[in-house]
Coordinates of C-alpha atoms in Angstrom, one line a residue:
M1 CA 1.7 -2.2 -28.1
S2 CA 1.6 -2.5 -31.9
G3 CA 5.1 -1.0 -32.2
F4 CA 6.5 -3.4 -29.6
A5 CA 4.8 -6.4 -31.2
S6 CA 6.1 -5.4 -34.6
W7 CA 9.7 -5.0 -33.3
L8 CA 9.6 -8.3 -31.5
G9 CA 8.1 -10.1 -34.6
G10 CA 10.8 -8.5 -36.8
Q11 CA 13.5 -10.1 -34.6
G12 CA 11.9 -13.5 -34.9
G13 CA 10.1 -13.3 -31.6
Y14 CA 6.5 -14.3 -30.9
L15 CA 3.7 -12.9 -28.6
N16 CA 0.5 -14.9 -28.5
L17 CA -2.4 -12.7 -29.9
K18 CA -4.7 -14.0 -27.1
L19 CA -2.6 -12.1 -24.5
K20 CA -3.0 -8.5 -23.3
P21 CA 0.2 -7.3 -21.8
F22 CA 1.1 -4.0 -20.0
I23 CA -2.2 -3.6 -18.1
E24 CA -2.8 -2.7 -14.5
V25 CA -3.7 -5.8 -12.5
D26 CA -4.3 -4.2 -9.0
D27 CA -5.0 -1.0 -7.1
S28 CA -1.3 -0.3 -6.5
G29 CA -0.7 0.2 -10.3
D30 CA 1.3 -3.0 -10.8
R31 CA 1.1 -4.2 -14.4
G32 CA 0.8 -7.7 -15.8
V33 CA -0.3 -9.9 -18.7
V34 CA -3.8 -11.2 -18.9
A35 CA -5.4 -13.8 -21.3
E36 CA -8.1 -12.1 -23.5
E37 CA -9.3 -15.6 -24.7
D38 CA -9.1 -19.1 -23.4
I39 CA -5.7 -20.7 -23.9
E40 CA -5.2 -24.4 -24.0
E41 CA -2.3 -26.2 -22.2
G42 CA 0.8 -26.5 -24.3
Q43 CA 0.2 -23.4 -26.4
Q44 CA 3.1 -21.1 -27.0
L45 CA 2.7 -17.8 -25.1
M46 CA 6.0 -16.0 -25.8
L47 CA 9.3 -16.6 -27.6
I48 CA 12.0 -14.0 -27.1
P49 CA 15.2 -14.3 -29.2
M50 CA 18.4 -13.7 -27.4
S51 CA 19.0 -10.7 -29.8
C52 CA 16.0 -8.9 -28.2
C53 CA 17.4 -9.3 -24.7
L54 CA 19.6 -6.7 -23.0
H55 CA 22.5 -8.7 -21.6
M56 CA 26.1 -8.3 -20.7
P57 CA 27.9 -11.2 -22.5
T58 CA 30.2 -13.4 -20.6
Q59 CA 33.9 -13.2 -21.5
Q60 CA 33.6 -16.5 -23.3
E61 CA 30.7 -15.2 -25.5
Y62 CA 32.5 -11.9 -26.2
S63 CA 35.8 -13.7 -27.1
L64 CA 34.0 -15.9 -29.7
S65 CA 32.7 -12.9 -31.7
Q66 CA 32.7 -9.2 -31.0
A67 CA 30.5 -8.4 -33.9
G68 CA 27.1 -6.9 -33.1
Y69 CA 27.9 -5.7 -29.6
S70 CA 27.3 -2.1 -28.7
A71 CA 30.0 0.5 -27.9
A72 CA 29.0 0.2 -24.2
V73 CA 29.6 -3.5 -24.2
K74 CA 33.0 -3.2 -25.9
H75 CA 34.1 -0.3 -23.5
L76 CA 33.1 -2.3 -20.4
K77 CA 34.7 -5.5 -21.6
E78 CA 38.0 -3.9 -22.6
K79 CA 38.3 -1.0 -20.1
H80 CA 36.4 -2.2 -17.0
P81 CA 36.2 -6.0 -17.1
G82 CA 35.8 -6.2 -13.3
T83 CA 32.5 -4.4 -13.3
S84 CA 29.8 -6.5 -11.5
P85 CA 27.1 -8.0 -13.7
F86 CA 24.5 -5.9 -12.0
L87 CA 26.2 -2.5 -12.6
A88 CA 27.3 -3.5 -16.1
T89 CA 23.7 -4.2 -16.9
V90 CA 22.6 -0.8 -15.5
L91 CA 25.3 0.9 -17.6
L92 CA 24.1 -1.0 -20.7
L93 CA 20.5 0.1 -20.0
L94 CA 21.7 3.8 -19.5
Y95 CA 23.6 3.6 -22.8
E96 CA 20.5 2.4 -24.7
I97 CA 18.4 5.1 -23.0
G98 CA 20.9 7.7 -24.2
Q99 CA 20.6 6.4 -27.7
G100 CA 16.9 7.3 -27.8
S101 CA 15.1 6.3 -30.9
K102 CA 18.4 5.1 -32.4
S103 CA 18.6 2.3 -29.9
K104 CA 17.8 -1.2 -31.3
F105 CA 15.9 -1.7 -28.0
S106 CA 13.8 1.5 -28.4
A107 CA 10.5 -0.3 -28.6
F108 CA 11.3 -2.3 -25.5
L109 CA 12.6 0.7 -23.6
Q110 CA 9.3 2.5 -24.1
T111 CA 7.5 -0.3 -22.2
L112 CA 9.5 0.2 -19.0
P113 CA 7.8 1.9 -16.1
Q114 CA 9.1 5.2 -14.9
E115 CA 8.8 4.4 -11.2
H116 CA 9.3 1.4 -8.9
D117 CA 9.3 0.3 -5.3
C118 CA 12.8 -1.2 -5.1
V119 CA 14.2 -0.9 -1.6
L120 CA 17.5 0.5 -2.9
C121 CA 15.5 3.7 -3.7
W122 CA 13.6 4.0 -0.5
S123 CA 14.1 7.1 1.7
K124 CA 15.7 6.8 5.2
G125 CA 12.3 7.2 6.8
Q126 CA 10.9 4.4 4.7
L127 CA 13.8 2.1 5.3
S128 CA 13.4 2.6 9.1
E129 CA 10.1 0.7 8.8
L130 CA 12.2 -2.3 7.8
Q131 CA 14.3 -2.2 11.0
G132 CA 14.8 -5.6 12.4
T133 CA 13.7 -7.5 9.3
A134 CA 15.7 -10.0 7.2
I135 CA 16.1 -7.2 4.5
E136 CA 19.8 -6.2 4.3
I137 CA 20.0 -2.5 4.3
A138 CA 23.5 -2.2 5.6
G139 CA 26.5 -1.4 3.4
D140 CA 27.1 1.4 0.9
S141 CA 24.2 3.6 -0.1
T142 CA 23.0 3.7 -3.7
R143 CA 24.5 7.2 -4.1
T144 CA 27.9 6.0 -2.8
V145 CA 28.0 3.2 -5.3
F146 CA 27.0 5.6 -8.1
E147 CA 29.7 8.2 -7.2
R148 CA 32.5 5.6 -6.6
E149 CA 31.9 3.0 -9.3
V150 CA 29.4 4.2 -11.9
S151 CA 29.9 7.9 -12.5
P152 CA 33.7 7.7 -13.2
I153 CA 33.1 5.1 -15.9
M154 CA 30.5 7.3 -17.7
Q155 CA 32.5 10.5 -17.2
Q156 CA 35.5 8.9 -18.9
A157 CA 33.4 8.0 -22.0
T158 CA 30.9 10.8 -22.6
H159 CA 30.8 9.7 -26.3
I160 CA 29.1 6.6 -25.0
W161 CA 27.0 7.9 -22.1
P162 CA 25.6 11.4 -22.8
A163 CA 25.2 14.0 -20.0
E164 CA 21.4 13.3 -19.6
V165 CA 22.1 9.7 -18.4
Q166 CA 25.0 10.6 -16.2
T167 CA 22.9 11.9 -13.3
Y168 CA 22.3 10.1 -10.0
E169 CA 18.5 10.3 -10.7
A170 CA 18.9 8.4 -13.9
F171 CA 21.1 5.8 -12.3
E172 CA 18.7 5.3 -9.3
L173 CA 15.7 4.8 -11.6
H174 CA 17.4 2.4 -14.0
A175 CA 19.3 0.5 -11.2
G176 CA 15.9 -0.1 -9.7
L177 CA 14.5 -1.3 -13.1
V178 CA 17.4 -3.8 -13.4
Q179 CA 17.0 -4.9 -9.8
S180 CA 13.3 -5.5 -10.1
R181 CA 13.0 -6.8 -13.7
A182 CA 16.2 -8.5 -14.7
F183 CA 16.2 -12.3 -14.7
H184 CA 19.1 -14.1 -12.9
M185 CA 20.6 -17.1 -14.6
L186 CA 23.5 -19.3 -13.8
Q187 CA 26.4 -18.8 -16.2
E188 CA 26.7 -21.6 -18.7
N189 CA 29.6 -23.0 -20.8
W190 CA 28.1 -22.7 -24.2
I191 CA 30.5 -25.4 -25.5
T192 CA 29.9 -28.1 -22.9
G193 CA 26.5 -26.9 -21.7
S194 CA 27.5 -27.2 -18.0
A195 CA 26.5 -24.6 -15.4
Q196 CA 29.3 -22.5 -13.8
E197 CA 29.7 -20.3 -10.9
G198 CA 28.3 -16.8 -11.2
V199 CA 25.1 -15.2 -12.4
E200 CA 24.1 -13.7 -15.7
L201 CA 21.4 -11.0 -15.9
Y202 CA 18.9 -10.7 -18.7
M203 CA 16.4 -8.0 -19.4
L204 CA 13.6 -9.9 -21.2
P205 CA 11.0 -7.9 -23.2
A206 CA 7.4 -9.0 -22.5
I207 CA 8.5 -11.8 -20.2
D208 CA 9.4 -9.2 -17.6
M209 CA 5.7 -8.2 -17.5
I210 CA 4.6 -11.7 -16.2
N211 CA 4.1 -11.5 -12.4
H212 CA 5.1 -14.0 -9.7
S213 CA 3.0 -16.2 -7.4
T214 CA 4.2 -18.0 -4.4
Q215 CA 1.2 -20.4 -4.6
P216 CA 2.0 -23.2 -7.1
D217 CA -1.7 -23.8 -7.9
K218 CA -2.0 -20.2 -9.2
R219 CA 0.9 -20.5 -11.7
N220 CA 0.2 -21.3 -15.3
T221 CA 3.5 -20.9 -17.1
L222 CA 7.2 -21.4 -16.8
L223 CA 10.3 -19.7 -18.1
R224 CA 12.7 -21.8 -20.2
K225 CA 16.0 -20.8 -21.8
S226 CA 17.5 -22.6 -24.8
N227 CA 20.8 -22.1 -26.5
A228 CA 19.7 -24.0 -29.6
E229 CA 19.3 -22.6 -33.1
L230 CA 15.7 -22.1 -34.2
T231 CA 14.4 -21.3 -37.7
V232 CA 11.3 -19.1 -37.8
K233 CA 9.6 -17.1 -40.6
V234 CA 9.4 -13.3 -40.5
D235 CA 7.1 -11.9 -43.2
G236 CA 7.3 -15.3 -45.0
V237 CA 11.1 -15.3 -45.0
P238 CA 13.1 -17.9 -43.0
M239 CA 15.2 -16.5 -40.2
T240 CA 17.6 -18.4 -37.9
I241 CA 17.9 -17.2 -34.3
Q242 CA 20.6 -18.4 -32.0
G243 CA 19.3 -18.9 -28.5
F244 CA 15.9 -17.8 -27.1
F245 CA 13.6 -17.7 -24.0
T246 CA 10.2 -19.3 -24.2
M247 CA 7.1 -19.6 -22.2
K248 CA 4.2 -22.0 -22.8
A249 CA 0.8 -22.6 -21.1
E250 CA 1.5 -25.2 -18.4
R251 CA -2.2 -25.8 -18.0
D252 CA -5.4 -24.4 -19.5
I253 CA -5.7 -20.7 -19.0
S254 CA -9.1 -19.1 -18.8
K255 CA -10.2 -15.8 -20.3
G256 CA -9.4 -13.0 -17.9
E257 CA -6.8 -15.0 -16.0
Q258 CA -3.5 -13.4 -15.3
L259 CA -0.3 -15.1 -16.4
L260 CA 1.8 -16.1 -13.4
H261 CA 5.0 -17.9 -12.9
T262 CA 7.7 -18.1 -10.2
Y263 CA 10.7 -16.0 -9.5
G264 CA 11.9 -18.6 -7.0
D265 CA 11.1 -19.8 -3.5
L266 CA 11.4 -16.4 -1.9
S267 CA 10.3 -14.9 1.4
D268 CA 8.4 -11.6 1.6
A269 CA 11.6 -9.9 2.6
Q270 CA 13.5 -11.3 -0.4
L271 CA 10.6 -10.4 -2.8
L272 CA 10.6 -6.8 -1.5
Q273 CA 14.3 -6.4 -1.5
T274 CA 14.9 -7.9 -4.9
Y275 CA 11.7 -7.1 -6.9
G276 CA 10.0 -4.3 -4.9
F277 CA 6.7 -6.0 -4.0
V278 CA 5.0 -8.2 -1.4
E279 CA 2.2 -10.4 -2.5
D280 CA -1.4 -10.0 -1.3
F281 CA -2.7 -13.4 0.0
E282 CA -6.2 -14.4 0.8
P283 CA -6.9 -14.7 4.5
G284 CA -5.4 -17.8 6.1
Y285 CA -2.5 -18.1 3.7
D286 CA 1.0 -17.0 4.6
N287 CA 4.2 -17.2 2.5
P288 CA 5.7 -20.6 3.4
H289 CA 9.1 -19.4 2.4
N290 CA 9.3 -16.7 5.1
F291 CA 12.1 -17.1 7.6
V292 CA 13.9 -15.2 10.4
P293 CA 17.7 -15.2 10.5
V294 CA 18.9 -15.6 14.1
P295 CA 22.4 -14.1 14.5
T296 CA 24.7 -16.4 16.5
V297 CA 25.9 -13.4 18.4
L298 CA 22.5 -12.9 19.9
L299 CA 22.4 -16.6 21.1
L300 CA 25.8 -16.2 22.7
Q301 CA 24.7 -12.9 24.4
S302 CA 21.4 -14.5 25.7
C303 CA 23.4 -17.5 27.0
S304 CA 26.1 -15.4 28.8
E305 CA 23.4 -13.0 30.3
A306 CA 21.7 -16.0 31.9
G307 CA 24.1 -15.9 34.8
D308 CA 24.3 -19.7 34.7
E309 CA 27.7 -20.9 36.0
A310 CA 27.4 -24.0 33.7
A311 CA 26.9 -21.7 30.7
L312 CA 30.0 -19.7 31.5
A313 CA 32.2 -22.7 32.1
C314 CA 34.4 -23.6 29.1
F315 CA 32.5 -21.0 27.1
E316 CA 35.2 -20.5 24.4
A317 CA 35.9 -24.2 24.2
K318 CA 32.2 -24.8 23.6
K319 CA 32.0 -22.2 20.9
K320 CA 35.0 -23.8 19.2
L321 CA 33.5 -27.3 19.3
L322 CA 30.2 -26.0 17.9
Q323 CA 32.0 -24.2 15.1
Q324 CA 34.1 -27.3 14.2
A325 CA 30.9 -29.3 14.2
N326 CA 29.3 -26.9 11.6
I327 CA 26.6 -26.0 14.1
L328 CA 27.7 -22.5 15.1
K329 CA 27.7 -20.3 12.0
D330 CA 26.8 -16.7 11.3
A331 CA 23.1 -17.3 11.8
F332 CA 20.5 -19.9 12.4
V333 CA 17.3 -20.0 10.3
V334 CA 13.9 -20.2 11.9
T335 CA 10.8 -20.9 9.8
S336 CA 7.1 -21.5 10.4
Q337 CA 7.7 -25.2 9.5
E338 CA 10.6 -25.4 11.9
P339 CA 10.2 -22.7 14.6
L340 CA 12.8 -24.4 16.9
P341 CA 15.5 -25.9 14.7
D342 CA 17.6 -28.7 16.1
D343 CA 20.9 -26.9 15.4
L344 CA 19.7 -23.9 17.5
V345 CA 18.5 -26.1 20.3
T346 CA 21.8 -28.1 20.2
A347 CA 23.9 -25.0 20.4
A348 CA 22.0 -23.8 23.4
Q349 CA 22.3 -27.2 25.1
V350 CA 26.0 -27.4 24.6
L351 CA 26.6 -23.9 25.8
H352 CA 24.7 -24.7 29.0
M353 CA 26.4 -28.0 29.7
E354 CA 28.2 -28.6 33.0
A355 CA 31.9 -28.9 32.6
H356 CA 31.9 -32.7 33.1
E357 CA 29.1 -33.1 30.5
F358 CA 31.0 -31.0 28.0
S359 CA 34.2 -33.0 28.6
E360 CA 32.3 -36.2 27.8
L361 CA 31.0 -34.7 24.6
E362 CA 34.5 -33.6 23.6
K363 CA 35.7 -37.1 24.1
V364 CA 32.9 -38.6 22.0
E365 CA 33.5 -36.1 19.2
A366 CA 37.3 -36.7 19.3
T367 CA 36.9 -40.4 19.0
D368 CA 34.3 -40.8 16.2
G369 CA 33.4 -37.2 15.2
A370 CA 30.2 -38.5 13.7
G371 CA 26.7 -38.3 14.9
E372 CA 23.2 -37.7 13.7
A373 CA 23.4 -35.6 10.6
S374 CA 20.7 -33.3 9.4
T375 CA 18.8 -34.5 6.3
S376 CA 17.0 -31.2 5.8
R377 CA 20.0 -29.3 4.4
P378 CA 21.1 -29.2 0.8
A379 CA 23.9 -31.7 0.0
S380 CA 26.2 -28.8 -0.8
E381 CA 26.1 -27.4 2.7
P382 CA 28.4 -28.8 5.4
Q383 CA 26.5 -31.3 7.6
P384 CA 26.4 -30.9 11.4
A385 CA 28.7 -33.4 13.0
F386 CA 26.0 -34.0 15.7
L387 CA 22.6 -32.8 16.7
L388 CA 21.1 -33.3 20.1
G389 CA 17.7 -31.7 19.9
A390 CA 14.9 -31.6 22.4
G391 CA 14.9 -35.3 22.9
F392 CA 18.2 -35.1 24.8
M393 CA 17.2 -32.1 26.9
N394 CA 17.0 -34.0 30.3
D395 CA 20.1 -36.0 29.6
T396 CA 22.5 -33.3 28.5
S397 CA 21.6 -30.0 30.1
D398 CA 19.5 -28.0 32.5
A399 CA 16.2 -27.8 30.5
Q400 CA 15.0 -24.7 32.3
A401 CA 18.3 -22.9 31.7
V402 CA 18.3 -23.8 28.0
C403 CA 14.6 -22.7 27.5
T404 CA 15.3 -19.5 29.5
T405 CA 18.1 -18.6 27.1
L406 CA 15.9 -19.4 24.1
L407 CA 13.2 -17.1 25.5
R408 CA 15.7 -14.3 26.0
L409 CA 16.8 -14.9 22.4
V410 CA 13.3 -14.5 21.2
E411 CA 12.9 -11.3 23.3
K412 CA 16.1 -9.9 21.7
L413 CA 14.9 -10.7 18.2
L414 CA 11.5 -9.1 18.7
G415 CA 13.2 -6.1 20.3
R416 CA 14.9 -5.3 17.0
Y417 CA 11.5 -4.2 15.5
L418 CA 10.1 -0.8 16.2
T419 CA 6.5 -2.2 16.7
A420 CA 4.7 -5.1 18.2
L421 CA 2.8 -7.7 16.1
K422 CA -0.6 -6.5 17.4
D423 CA 0.2 -2.9 16.4
D424 CA 1.1 -4.0 12.9
A425 CA -2.1 -6.0 12.6
A426 CA -4.1 -3.1 13.7
A427 CA -2.4 -0.7 11.3
L428 CA -2.8 -3.1 8.4
H429 CA -6.6 -3.4 9.0
R430 CA -7.4 0.2 9.8
D431 CA -10.0 2.0 7.6
R432 CA -7.9 4.8 6.2
P433 CA -5.5 4.0 3.3
M434 CA -1.9 3.2 4.1
P435 CA 1.0 4.3 1.9
H436 CA 2.0 1.4 -0.4
R437 CA 5.7 1.1 0.8
W438 CA 4.6 1.3 4.5
K439 CA 2.0 -1.4 3.9
M440 CA 4.6 -3.7 2.3
A441 CA 7.0 -3.1 5.2
V442 CA 4.3 -3.9 7.7
K443 CA 3.6 -7.2 5.9
V444 CA 7.2 -8.2 6.0
R445 CA 7.4 -7.4 9.7
M446 CA 4.3 -9.3 10.5
G447 CA 5.4 -12.4 8.6
E448 CA 8.6 -12.6 10.6
K449 CA 7.0 -11.7 14.0
E450 CA 4.5 -14.5 13.5
I451 CA 7.4 -17.0 13.1
L452 CA 9.0 -15.6 16.2
Q453 CA 5.7 -16.0 18.1
S454 CA 5.7 -19.6 16.9
M455 CA 9.2 -20.0 18.2
K456 CA 8.3 -18.6 21.6
Q457 CA 5.3 -21.0 21.8
A458 CA 7.6 -23.9 20.8
V459 CA 10.0 -23.0 23.6
V460 CA 7.2 -22.7 26.1
M461 CA 5.9 -26.1 25.1
L462 CA 9.4 -27.5 25.3
M463 CA 9.8 -26.2 28.8
M464 CA 6.4 -27.6 29.9
A465 CA 7.1 -30.9 28.3
Q466 CA 10.1 -31.6 30.5
E467 CA 7.7 -32.3 33.3
E468 CA 4.8 -33.7 31.4
D469 CA 3.9 -37.0 30.0
E470 CA 2.0 -37.5 26.7
E471 CA -1.3 -37.7 28.5
D472 CA -1.0 -34.1 29.8
S473 CA 0.4 -32.6 26.6
D474 CA -3.0 -31.7 25.1
E475 CA -4.1 -30.1 28.4
V476 CA -0.9 -28.0 28.5
E477 CA -1.3 -26.9 24.9
D478 CA -4.9 -25.8 25.6
D479 CA -3.7 -23.8 28.6
L480 CA -1.2 -22.1 26.4
D481 CA -3.7 -21.3 23.7
D482 CA -6.1 -19.8 26.4
D483 CA -3.3 -17.7 27.9
E484 CA -3.5 -14.6 25.7
Q485 CA -0.9 -12.8 27.9
I486 CA 2.1 -14.7 26.3
G487 CA 2.3 -12.5 23.2
D488 CA 5.2 -11.3 21.1
D489 CA 5.6 -8.3 23.4
T490 CA 5.8 -10.5 26.6
G491 CA 9.4 -10.5 28.0
A492 CA 11.3 -13.6 28.9
E493 CA 10.9 -13.1 32.7
E494 CA 7.2 -12.5 32.4
T495 CA 6.8 -15.5 30.1
L496 CA 8.5 -17.7 32.7
A497 CA 6.2 -16.3 35.3
R498 CA 3.2 -17.2 33.2
I499 CA 4.6 -20.7 32.6
M500 CA 5.0 -21.2 36.3
G501 CA 1.4 -19.9 36.8
I502 CA 0.1 -22.4 34.2
K503 CA 2.0 -25.2 35.9
S504 CA 0.7 -24.2 39.3
A505 CA -2.9 -24.1 38.1
R506 CA -2.5 -27.5 36.4
D507 CA -0.9 -29.0 39.5
T508 CA -3.8 -27.6 41.6
R509 CA -6.4 -29.1 39.2
Q510 CA -4.6 -32.5 39.4
Q511 CA -4.4 -32.4 43.2
Q512 CA -8.1 -31.5 43.4
S513 CA -9.0 -34.3 41.0
S514 CA -7.0 -36.8 43.0
E515 CA -8.7 -35.7 46.2
R516 CA -12.1 -36.1 44.6
K517 CA -11.3 -39.6 43.5
K518 CA -10.1 -40.5 47.1
H519 CA -13.3 -39.0 48.5
R520 CA -15.5 -41.1 46.1
Q521 CA -13.6 -44.2 47.1
H522 CA -14.3 -43.6 50.8

């Protein structure tokens, strides 16, 4: 720690003496930064000069001045300018590792862990635990990328990358370190200050030790980047640094409290895939950013398998209209806040329309092409030309057919996982210890399955509501809550049977109640 602090201070950086970095903060061995004394709001926590950051410069930065850049930077910029920012950063890190004690980042490199849980380094058996989740494990393997894109670069420049860093094992370790520890920033035009397309990656000493929290009330600091000049004193001598990263206390921080900030509004799957961890929450709290991508192809399959003549009529024309209306894309997004999104319901409704209904919709869209637009989407996303939603269910489509398709869709989504929700819950709460990576995979699966269970419940309520008035809605919901047989492993047909059973029981109760009232009147 003293060597690292001396190196950072010698570059014009700052690390608050009330902080204790590089300590384990949980049973899994994760490290973090903890306050050793009370820290008041507004106090400087860290200041990291740009010169201390491992970073592949943009072409604009490199063209302004090539002085001070390493041999690896110059080689990549001049011989391999098309290398992705991620692989370029990995190659820079491998170069500095190969320099050993000669590297200007030597003190920082010694603080990096020698293992991590990034998904790109998981075995096939471990990856199988993520089957069905939102984590993208398709595409080229890490080894394929190494052999095709990275190894040839290093082999052609052995004077830059020595033999000990040219191995696949070295690449796998350090690719995981860049994946889990580098900070992603939008490219900036340093002349105009405007943000541009693309992403810049920075390895930030000390700052990379501060952990993430999904819960805003637990965060106590925030990362800021400045391109301004700053004059500081090093051993009493003024030094000007050009650009820096800084973190201050955003509120009072108590002694023993861990420093926490945010890596972004990320789901459990995104946190695991990008950073190699899943948070431990207290009972009753779930990650509000969890989501389930619903591939459009599964909706189309569920609809065509329904055997509904209306759904099969004009099928291609319906798909085309939905695509033109920006409703039918690669996937829909289901969340706990919106378990049955309007665009998904709209797509199912249109696909189940009778030919004459669809013809009327085509005429309306052809004449004005404008309808109710979604206000929940970012302005940068194309807005749906129209949204029908549950409120139009009785007017535009066969409600039962639409709901049946949606139940089949949920069944297909749940069928992609290797386990049921109840099995995951039992595994997570069993007495014997669970391997760390397996535990994280189970948490990701559970978060998504709970959303799908909410989606199933929303479909069931929608189906029931088509024949209910507001007075009966609470009674219906109570019936559904009491019916433990509609679980995540209950198929569409069985779910429909349960719904019919609930309806029948309710109708019987209503009939008996009516007969009792008549009897009292007589």
